[in-house]
mmCIF file of C-alpha atoms (C1' of nucleotides) in Angstrom:
data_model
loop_
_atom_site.group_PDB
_atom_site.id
_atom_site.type_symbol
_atom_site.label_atom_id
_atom_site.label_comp_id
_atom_site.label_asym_id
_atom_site.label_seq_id
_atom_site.Cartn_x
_atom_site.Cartn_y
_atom_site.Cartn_z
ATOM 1 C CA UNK P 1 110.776 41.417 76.874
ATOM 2 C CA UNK P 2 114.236 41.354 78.213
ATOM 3 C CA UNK P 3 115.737 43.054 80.832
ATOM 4 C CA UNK P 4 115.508 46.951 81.295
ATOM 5 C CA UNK P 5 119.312 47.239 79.775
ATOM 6 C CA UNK P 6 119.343 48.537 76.251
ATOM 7 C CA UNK P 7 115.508 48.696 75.412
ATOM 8 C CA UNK P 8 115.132 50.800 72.186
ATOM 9 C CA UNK P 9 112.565 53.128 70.904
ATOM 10 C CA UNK P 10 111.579 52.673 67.367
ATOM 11 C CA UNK P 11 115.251 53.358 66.021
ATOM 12 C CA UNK P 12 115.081 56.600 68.004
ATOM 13 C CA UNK P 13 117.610 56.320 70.873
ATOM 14 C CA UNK P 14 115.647 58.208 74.110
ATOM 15 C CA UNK P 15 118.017 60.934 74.040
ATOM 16 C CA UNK P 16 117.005 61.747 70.521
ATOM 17 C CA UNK P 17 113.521 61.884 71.289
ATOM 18 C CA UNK P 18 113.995 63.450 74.701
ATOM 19 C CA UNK P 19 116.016 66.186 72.450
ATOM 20 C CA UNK P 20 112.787 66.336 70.018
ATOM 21 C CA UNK P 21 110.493 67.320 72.957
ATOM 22 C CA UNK P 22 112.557 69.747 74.553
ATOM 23 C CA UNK P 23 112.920 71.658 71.077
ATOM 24 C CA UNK P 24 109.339 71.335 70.942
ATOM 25 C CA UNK P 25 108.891 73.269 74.393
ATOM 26 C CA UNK P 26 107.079 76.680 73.316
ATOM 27 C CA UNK P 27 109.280 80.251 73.476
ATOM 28 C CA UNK P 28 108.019 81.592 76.978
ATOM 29 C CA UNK P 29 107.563 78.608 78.390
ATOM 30 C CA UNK P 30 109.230 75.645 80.039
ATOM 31 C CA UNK P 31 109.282 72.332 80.949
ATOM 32 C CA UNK P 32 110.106 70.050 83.641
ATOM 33 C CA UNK P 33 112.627 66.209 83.276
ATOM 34 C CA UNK P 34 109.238 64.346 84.287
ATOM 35 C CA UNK P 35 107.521 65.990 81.591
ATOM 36 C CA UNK P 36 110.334 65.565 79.095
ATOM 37 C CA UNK P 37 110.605 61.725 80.090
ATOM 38 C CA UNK P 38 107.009 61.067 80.274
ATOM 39 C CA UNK P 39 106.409 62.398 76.890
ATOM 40 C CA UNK P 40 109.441 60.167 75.542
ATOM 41 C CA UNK P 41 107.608 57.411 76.814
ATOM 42 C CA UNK P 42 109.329 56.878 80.258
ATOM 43 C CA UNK P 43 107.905 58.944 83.445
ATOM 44 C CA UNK P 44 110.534 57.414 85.152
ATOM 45 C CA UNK P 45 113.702 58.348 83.110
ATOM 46 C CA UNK P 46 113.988 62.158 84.399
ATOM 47 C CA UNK P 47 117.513 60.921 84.966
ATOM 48 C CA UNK P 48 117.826 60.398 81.390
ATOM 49 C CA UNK P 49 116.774 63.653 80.193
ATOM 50 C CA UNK P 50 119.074 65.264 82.259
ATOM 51 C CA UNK P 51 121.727 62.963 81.118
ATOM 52 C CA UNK P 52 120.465 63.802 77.250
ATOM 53 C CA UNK P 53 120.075 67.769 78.179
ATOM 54 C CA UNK P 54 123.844 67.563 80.206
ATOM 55 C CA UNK P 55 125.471 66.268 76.626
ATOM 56 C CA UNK P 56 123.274 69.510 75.433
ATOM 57 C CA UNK P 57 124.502 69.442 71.973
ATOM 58 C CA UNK P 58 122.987 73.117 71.228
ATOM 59 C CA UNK P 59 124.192 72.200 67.661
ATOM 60 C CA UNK P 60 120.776 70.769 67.370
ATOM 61 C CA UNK P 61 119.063 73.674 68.902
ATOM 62 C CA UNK P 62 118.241 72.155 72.574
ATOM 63 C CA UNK P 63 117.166 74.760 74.341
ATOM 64 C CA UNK P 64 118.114 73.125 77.721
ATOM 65 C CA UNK P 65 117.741 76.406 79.615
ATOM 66 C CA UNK P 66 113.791 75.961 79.312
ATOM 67 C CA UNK P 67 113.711 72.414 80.855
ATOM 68 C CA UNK P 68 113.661 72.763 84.585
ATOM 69 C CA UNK P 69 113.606 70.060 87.603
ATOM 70 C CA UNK P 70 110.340 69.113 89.127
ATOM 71 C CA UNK P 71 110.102 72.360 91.769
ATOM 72 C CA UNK P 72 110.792 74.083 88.838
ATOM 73 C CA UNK P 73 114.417 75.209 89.814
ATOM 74 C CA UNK P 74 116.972 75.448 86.956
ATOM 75 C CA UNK P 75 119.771 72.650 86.848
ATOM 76 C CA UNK P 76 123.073 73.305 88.325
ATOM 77 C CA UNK P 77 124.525 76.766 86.952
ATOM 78 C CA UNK P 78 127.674 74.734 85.893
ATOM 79 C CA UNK P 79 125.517 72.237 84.043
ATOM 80 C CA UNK P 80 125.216 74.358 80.872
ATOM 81 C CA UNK P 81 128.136 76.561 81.206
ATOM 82 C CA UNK P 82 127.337 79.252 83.466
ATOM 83 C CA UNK P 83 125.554 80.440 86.234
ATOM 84 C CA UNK P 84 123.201 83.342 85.716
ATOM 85 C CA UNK P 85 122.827 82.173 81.940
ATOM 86 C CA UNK P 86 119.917 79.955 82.199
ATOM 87 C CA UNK P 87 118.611 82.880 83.848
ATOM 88 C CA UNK P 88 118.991 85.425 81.582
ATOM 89 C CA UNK P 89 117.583 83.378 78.720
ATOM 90 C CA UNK P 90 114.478 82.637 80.076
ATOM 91 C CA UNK P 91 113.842 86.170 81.241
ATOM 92 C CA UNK P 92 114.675 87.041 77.752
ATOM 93 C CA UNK P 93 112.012 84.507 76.755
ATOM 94 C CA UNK P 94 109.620 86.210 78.727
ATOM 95 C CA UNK P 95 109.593 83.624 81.554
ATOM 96 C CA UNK P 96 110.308 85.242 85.331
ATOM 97 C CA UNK P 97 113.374 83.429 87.034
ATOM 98 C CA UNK P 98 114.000 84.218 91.021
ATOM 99 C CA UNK P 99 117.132 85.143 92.060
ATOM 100 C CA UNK P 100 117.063 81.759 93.702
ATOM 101 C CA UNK P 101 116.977 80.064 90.190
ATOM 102 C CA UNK P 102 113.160 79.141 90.245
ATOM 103 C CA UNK P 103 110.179 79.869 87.849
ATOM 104 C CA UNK P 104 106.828 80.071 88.579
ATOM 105 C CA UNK P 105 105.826 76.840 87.387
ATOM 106 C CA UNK P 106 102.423 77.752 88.309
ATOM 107 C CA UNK P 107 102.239 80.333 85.294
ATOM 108 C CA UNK P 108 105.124 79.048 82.926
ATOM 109 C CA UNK P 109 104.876 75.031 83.068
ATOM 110 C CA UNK P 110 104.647 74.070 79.548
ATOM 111 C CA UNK P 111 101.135 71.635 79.214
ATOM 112 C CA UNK P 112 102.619 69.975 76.073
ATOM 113 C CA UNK P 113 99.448 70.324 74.371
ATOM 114 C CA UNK P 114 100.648 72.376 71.979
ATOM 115 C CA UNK P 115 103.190 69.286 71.239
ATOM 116 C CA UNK P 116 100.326 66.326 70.862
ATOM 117 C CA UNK P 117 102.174 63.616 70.098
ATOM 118 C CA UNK P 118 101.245 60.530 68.265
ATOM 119 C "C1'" DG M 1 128.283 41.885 79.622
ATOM 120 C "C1'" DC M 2 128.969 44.173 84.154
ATOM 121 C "C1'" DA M 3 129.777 48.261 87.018
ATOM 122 C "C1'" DA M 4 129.476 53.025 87.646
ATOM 123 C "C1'" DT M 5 127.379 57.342 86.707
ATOM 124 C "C1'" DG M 6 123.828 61.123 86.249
ATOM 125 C "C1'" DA M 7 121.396 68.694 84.636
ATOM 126 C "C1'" DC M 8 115.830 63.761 88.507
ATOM 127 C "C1'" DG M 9 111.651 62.214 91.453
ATOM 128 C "C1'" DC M 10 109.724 60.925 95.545
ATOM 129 C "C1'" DA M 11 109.459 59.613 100.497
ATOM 130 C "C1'" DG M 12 111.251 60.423 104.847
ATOM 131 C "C1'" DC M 13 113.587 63.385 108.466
ATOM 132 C "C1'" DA E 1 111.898 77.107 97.915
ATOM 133 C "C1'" DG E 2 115.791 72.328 103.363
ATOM 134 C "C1'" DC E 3 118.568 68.072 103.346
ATOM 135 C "C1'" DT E 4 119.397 62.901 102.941
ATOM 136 C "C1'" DG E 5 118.582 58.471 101.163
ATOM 137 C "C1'" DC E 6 116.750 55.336 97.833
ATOM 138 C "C1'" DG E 7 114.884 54.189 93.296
ATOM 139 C "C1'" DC E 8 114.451 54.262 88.149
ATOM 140 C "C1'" DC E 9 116.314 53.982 83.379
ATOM 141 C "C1'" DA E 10 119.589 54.770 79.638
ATOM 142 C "C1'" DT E 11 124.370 55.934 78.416
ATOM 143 C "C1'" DT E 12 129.145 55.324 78.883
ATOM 144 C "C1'" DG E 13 133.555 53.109 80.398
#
DNA sequence: GCAATGACGCAGC
DNA sequence: AGCTGCGCCATTG
């Protein structure tokens, strides 16, 4: 195997399939970058995801405001064009954000059994 | 091809 | 429910 540079994924580029999992993330529910990555096959690429989620092209139905960081705090308000908005669509989804930004991962972290891949 | 970047994760303070 | 520093991997310039 070569170096860690361009490794590929069975013609599917990781941001593809990191943009398959998060559209697979359950209404009422969400998700966390480890989870994203680890299902795409790389438990260390959270960075990725985030990179994938920050192009977030919502063309393709991403919903990027269910995929949180590890604590389970929403990504940077400016990150998907506006603070409060993440927000307001998950507690339209059903999910309960804190004023802080933060959902109770505890209740709302998606198990991705509903996803079963391969 | 190399260098820099990034919506993260984890360990340490 | 902090903050800082380092690491990891893929994309982009």
């Amino acid at each position: 195997m070569k170096l860690n540079g361009q490794r590929r994924r069975k013609g599917l580029n990781f941001f593809e399939t990191v943009y398959t999992m998060v559209s697979k993330i359950p209404r009422g529910r969400v998700a966390t970058y480890g989870q994203i990555a680890r299902l795409a096959g790389n438990p260390r690429a959270s960075r990725i995801v985030g990179c994938a989620l920050h192009m977030c092209p919502a063309s393709g139905g991403i919903p990027c405001h269910r995929v949180v960081n590890r604590e389970g705090r929403l990504a940077p308000a400016d990150a998907f064009g506006g603070a409060g908005m993440q927000k307001s669509l998950l507690a339209a989804e059903g999910v309960s954000v804190n004023a802080d930004g933060y959902v109770d991962l505890e209740k709302y972290c998606w198990d991705g059994r509903e996803h079963v891949p391969e």
